C-alpha positions as a LaTeX table, in Angstrom:
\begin{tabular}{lrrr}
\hline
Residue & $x$ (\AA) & $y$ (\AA) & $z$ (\AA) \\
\hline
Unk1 & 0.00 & 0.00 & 0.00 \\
Unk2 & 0.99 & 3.68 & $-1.11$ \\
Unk3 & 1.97 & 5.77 & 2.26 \\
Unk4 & 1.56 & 9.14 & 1.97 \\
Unk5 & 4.56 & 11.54 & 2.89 \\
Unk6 & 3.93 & 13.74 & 6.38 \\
Unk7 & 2.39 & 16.67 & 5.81 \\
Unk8 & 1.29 & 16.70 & 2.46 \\
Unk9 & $-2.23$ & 15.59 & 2.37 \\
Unk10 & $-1.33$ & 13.81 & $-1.04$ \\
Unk11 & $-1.88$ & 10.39 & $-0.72$ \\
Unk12 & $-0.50$ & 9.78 & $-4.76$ \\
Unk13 & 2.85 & 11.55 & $-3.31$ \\
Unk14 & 5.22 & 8.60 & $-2.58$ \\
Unk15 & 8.31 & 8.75 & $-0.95$ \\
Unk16 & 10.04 & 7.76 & $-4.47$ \\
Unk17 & 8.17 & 10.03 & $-6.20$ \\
Unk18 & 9.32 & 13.40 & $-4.30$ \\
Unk19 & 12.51 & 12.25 & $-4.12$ \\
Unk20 & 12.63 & 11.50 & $-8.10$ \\
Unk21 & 10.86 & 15.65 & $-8.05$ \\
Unk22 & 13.75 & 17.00 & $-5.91$ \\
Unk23 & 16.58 & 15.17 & $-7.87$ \\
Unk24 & 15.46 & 16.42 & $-11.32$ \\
Unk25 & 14.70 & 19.92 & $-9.00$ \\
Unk26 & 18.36 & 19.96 & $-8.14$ \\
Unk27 & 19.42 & 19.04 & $-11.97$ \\
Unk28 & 17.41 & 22.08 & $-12.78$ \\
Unk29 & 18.42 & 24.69 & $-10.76$ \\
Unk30 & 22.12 & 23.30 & $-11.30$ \\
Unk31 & 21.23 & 24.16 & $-15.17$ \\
Unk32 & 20.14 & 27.23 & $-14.32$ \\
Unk33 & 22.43 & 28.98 & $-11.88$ \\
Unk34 & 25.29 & 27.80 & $-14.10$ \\
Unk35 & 23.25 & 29.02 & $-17.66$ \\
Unk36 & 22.87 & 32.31 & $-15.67$ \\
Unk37 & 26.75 & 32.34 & $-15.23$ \\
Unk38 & 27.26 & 31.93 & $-18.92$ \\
Unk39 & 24.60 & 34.25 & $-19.88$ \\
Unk40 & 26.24 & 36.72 & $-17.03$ \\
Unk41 & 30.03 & 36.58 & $-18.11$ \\
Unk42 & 29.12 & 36.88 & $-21.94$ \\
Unk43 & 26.77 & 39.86 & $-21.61$ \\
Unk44 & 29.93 & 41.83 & $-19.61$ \\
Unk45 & 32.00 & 41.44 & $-22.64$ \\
Unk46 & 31.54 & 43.65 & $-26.02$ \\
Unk47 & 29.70 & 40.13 & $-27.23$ \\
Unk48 & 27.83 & 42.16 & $-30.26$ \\
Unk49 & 30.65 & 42.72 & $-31.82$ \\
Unk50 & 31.34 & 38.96 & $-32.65$ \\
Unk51 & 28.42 & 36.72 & $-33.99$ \\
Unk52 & 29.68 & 33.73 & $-31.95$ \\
Unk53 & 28.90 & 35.26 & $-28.88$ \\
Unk54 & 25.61 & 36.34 & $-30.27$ \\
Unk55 & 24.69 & 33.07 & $-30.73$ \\
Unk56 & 26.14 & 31.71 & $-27.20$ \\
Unk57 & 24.07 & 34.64 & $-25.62$ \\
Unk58 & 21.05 & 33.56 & $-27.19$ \\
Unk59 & 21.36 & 30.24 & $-26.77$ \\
Unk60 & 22.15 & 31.07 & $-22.85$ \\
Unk61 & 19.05 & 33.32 & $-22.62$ \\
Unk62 & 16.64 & 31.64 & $-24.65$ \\
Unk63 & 17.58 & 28.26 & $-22.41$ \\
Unk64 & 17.49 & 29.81 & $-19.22$ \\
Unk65 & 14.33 & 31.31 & $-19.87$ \\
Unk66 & 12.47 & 27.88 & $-21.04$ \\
Unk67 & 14.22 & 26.13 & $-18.28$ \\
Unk68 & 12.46 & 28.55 & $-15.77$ \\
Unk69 & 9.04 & 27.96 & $-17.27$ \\
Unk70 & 9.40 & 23.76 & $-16.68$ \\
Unk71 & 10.83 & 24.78 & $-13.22$ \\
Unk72 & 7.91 & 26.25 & $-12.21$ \\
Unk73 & 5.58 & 24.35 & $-14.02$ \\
Unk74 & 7.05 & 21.75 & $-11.74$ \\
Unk75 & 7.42 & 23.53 & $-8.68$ \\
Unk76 & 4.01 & 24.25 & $-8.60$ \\
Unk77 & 2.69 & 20.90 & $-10.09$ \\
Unk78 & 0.86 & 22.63 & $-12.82$ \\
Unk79 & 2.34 & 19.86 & $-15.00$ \\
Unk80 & $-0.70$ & 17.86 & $-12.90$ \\
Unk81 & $-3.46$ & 19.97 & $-14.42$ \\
Unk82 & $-2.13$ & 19.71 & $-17.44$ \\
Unk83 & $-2.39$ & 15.69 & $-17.90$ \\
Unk84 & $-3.07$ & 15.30 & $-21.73$ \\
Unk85 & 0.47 & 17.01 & $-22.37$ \\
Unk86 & 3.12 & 13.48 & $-22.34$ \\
Unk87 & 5.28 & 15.70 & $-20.06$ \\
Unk88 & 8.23 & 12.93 & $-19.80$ \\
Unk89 & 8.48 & 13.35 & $-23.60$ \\
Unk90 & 8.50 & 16.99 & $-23.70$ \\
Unk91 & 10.91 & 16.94 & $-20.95$ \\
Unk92 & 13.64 & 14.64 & $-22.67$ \\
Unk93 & 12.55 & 16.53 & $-26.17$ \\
Unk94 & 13.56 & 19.58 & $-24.24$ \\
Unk95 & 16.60 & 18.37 & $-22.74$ \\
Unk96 & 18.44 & 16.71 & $-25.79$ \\
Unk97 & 17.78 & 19.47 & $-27.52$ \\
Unk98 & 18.91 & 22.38 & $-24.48$ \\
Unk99 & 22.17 & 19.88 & $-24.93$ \\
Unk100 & 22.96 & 20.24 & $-28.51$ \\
Unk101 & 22.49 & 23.55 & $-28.42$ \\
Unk102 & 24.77 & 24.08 & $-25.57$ \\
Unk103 & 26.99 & 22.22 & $-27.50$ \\
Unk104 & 27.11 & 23.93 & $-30.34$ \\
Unk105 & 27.39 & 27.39 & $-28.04$ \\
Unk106 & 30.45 & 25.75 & $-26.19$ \\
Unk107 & 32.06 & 25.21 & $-29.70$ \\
Unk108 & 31.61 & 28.21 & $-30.87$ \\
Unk109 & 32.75 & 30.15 & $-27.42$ \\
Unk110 & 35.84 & 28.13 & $-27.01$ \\
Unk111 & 37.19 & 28.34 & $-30.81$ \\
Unk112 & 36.45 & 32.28 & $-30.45$ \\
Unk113 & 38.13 & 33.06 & $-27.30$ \\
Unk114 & 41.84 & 33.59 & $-28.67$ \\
Unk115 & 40.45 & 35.34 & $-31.31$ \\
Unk116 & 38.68 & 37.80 & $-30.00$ \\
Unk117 & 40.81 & 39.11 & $-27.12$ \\
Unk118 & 43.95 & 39.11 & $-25.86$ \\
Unk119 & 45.47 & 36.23 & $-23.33$ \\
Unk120 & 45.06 & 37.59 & $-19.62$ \\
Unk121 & 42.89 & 40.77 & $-20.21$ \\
Unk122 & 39.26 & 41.08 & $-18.39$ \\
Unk123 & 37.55 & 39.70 & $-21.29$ \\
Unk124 & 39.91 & 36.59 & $-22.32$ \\
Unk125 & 39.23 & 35.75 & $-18.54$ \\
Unk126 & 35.75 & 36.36 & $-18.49$ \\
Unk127 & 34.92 & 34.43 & $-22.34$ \\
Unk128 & 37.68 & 31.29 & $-20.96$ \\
Unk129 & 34.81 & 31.16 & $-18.14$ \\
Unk130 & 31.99 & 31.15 & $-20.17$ \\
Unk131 & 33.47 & 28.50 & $-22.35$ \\
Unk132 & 33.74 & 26.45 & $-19.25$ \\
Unk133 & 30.74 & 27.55 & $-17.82$ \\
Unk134 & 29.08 & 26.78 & $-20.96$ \\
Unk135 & 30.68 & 23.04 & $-20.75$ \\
Unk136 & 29.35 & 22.27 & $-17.42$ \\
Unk137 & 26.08 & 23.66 & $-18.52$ \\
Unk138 & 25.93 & 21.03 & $-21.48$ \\
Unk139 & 27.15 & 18.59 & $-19.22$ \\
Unk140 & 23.99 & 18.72 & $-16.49$ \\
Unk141 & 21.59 & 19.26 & $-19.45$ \\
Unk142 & 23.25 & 16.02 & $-20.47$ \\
Unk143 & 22.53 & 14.12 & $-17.44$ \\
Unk144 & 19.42 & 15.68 & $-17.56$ \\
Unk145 & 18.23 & 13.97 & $-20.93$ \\
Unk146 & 19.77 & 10.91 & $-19.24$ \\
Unk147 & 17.28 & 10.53 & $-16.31$ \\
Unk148 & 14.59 & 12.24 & $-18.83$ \\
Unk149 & 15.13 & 9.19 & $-21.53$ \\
Unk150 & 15.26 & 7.06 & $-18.36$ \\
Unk151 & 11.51 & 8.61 & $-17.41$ \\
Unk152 & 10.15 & 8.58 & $-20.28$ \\
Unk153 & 11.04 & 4.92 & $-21.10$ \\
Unk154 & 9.98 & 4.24 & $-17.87$ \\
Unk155 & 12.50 & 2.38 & $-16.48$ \\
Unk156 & 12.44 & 0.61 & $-12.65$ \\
Unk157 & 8.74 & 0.01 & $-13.47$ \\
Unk158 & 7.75 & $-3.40$ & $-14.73$ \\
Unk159 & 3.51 & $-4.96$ & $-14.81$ \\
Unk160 & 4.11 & $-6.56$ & $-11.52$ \\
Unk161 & 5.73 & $-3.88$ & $-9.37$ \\
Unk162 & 2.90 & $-1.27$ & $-11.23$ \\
Unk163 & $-0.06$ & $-4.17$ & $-10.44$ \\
Unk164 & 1.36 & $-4.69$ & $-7.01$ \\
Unk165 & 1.40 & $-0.69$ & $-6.78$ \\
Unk166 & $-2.44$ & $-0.33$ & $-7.47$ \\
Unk167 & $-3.14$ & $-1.73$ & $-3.57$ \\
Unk168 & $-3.77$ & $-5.27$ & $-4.66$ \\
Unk169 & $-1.15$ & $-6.48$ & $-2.10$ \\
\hline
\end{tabular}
């Protein structure tokens, strides 16, 4: 039989599902306070003046942005309300895609570092840290898709641990 966790009230909350909620929650906000970092060392540099960074700023903003909407869409369990919507699809849609765009904005902010600026001024510094910043980023989107793929294909579940989950035992 399904417990309920203390204090919620929710008797479909299991124990293994909020802790699956606040691992992906922690994925998240890793993705974002590290997108933020990117977005926040680019935009101090004179990025307009070279397309590549153009394109690593948008791809920082636009991500951050859409990873804020599924963080509070989450947060708030509007996701619930929203049932017809295959959300572990969207979700690993969203997060191979957030990665091969990251990893096309790493690319193109690491091979345009020397370029653009001399070695050990301000803004070498602060595009050599978005470049890594930008790698880490791609990395926990990454992992992200992982455990998204892993949702969505449903793995740990099998038709007697979800019959035996239904109160039969």
């Amino acid at each position: 039989m399904r417990q309920a966790l203390p204090g919620t009230g929710d008797t479909a909350m299991t124990k293994e599902g909020f802790l699956g909620r606040l691992r992906s929650s922690r994925r998240t906000r890793v993705a974002l306070v590290l997108g933020l970092l990117v977005w926040a060392l680019i935009a101090d540099t004179s990025y307009h003046l070279y397309p590549a960074y153009g394109w690593v700023m948008f791809v920082a903003v636009f991500l951050w942005l859409v990873t804020i909407v599924f963080f509070i869409l989450y947060l708030f369990q509007l996701h619930m309300k929203l049932y017809m919507v295959p959300w572990p699809l969207v979700l690993m849609i969203f997060n191979v895609g957030a990665t091969v765009l990251y990893i096309t904005a790493f690319i193109a902010c690491s091979a345009s570092v020397e370029l653009t600026s001399l070695k050990g001024t301000r803004q070498y510094n602060q595009r050599a840290a978005a470049s890594f910043f930008s790698c880490l980023v791609m990395i926990a989107y990454g992992v992200s898709a992982f455990f998204s793929f892993q949702a969505w294909r449903g793995v740990g579940s099998n038709a007697a641990t979800s019959q035996m989950a239904g109160g039969y035992a």
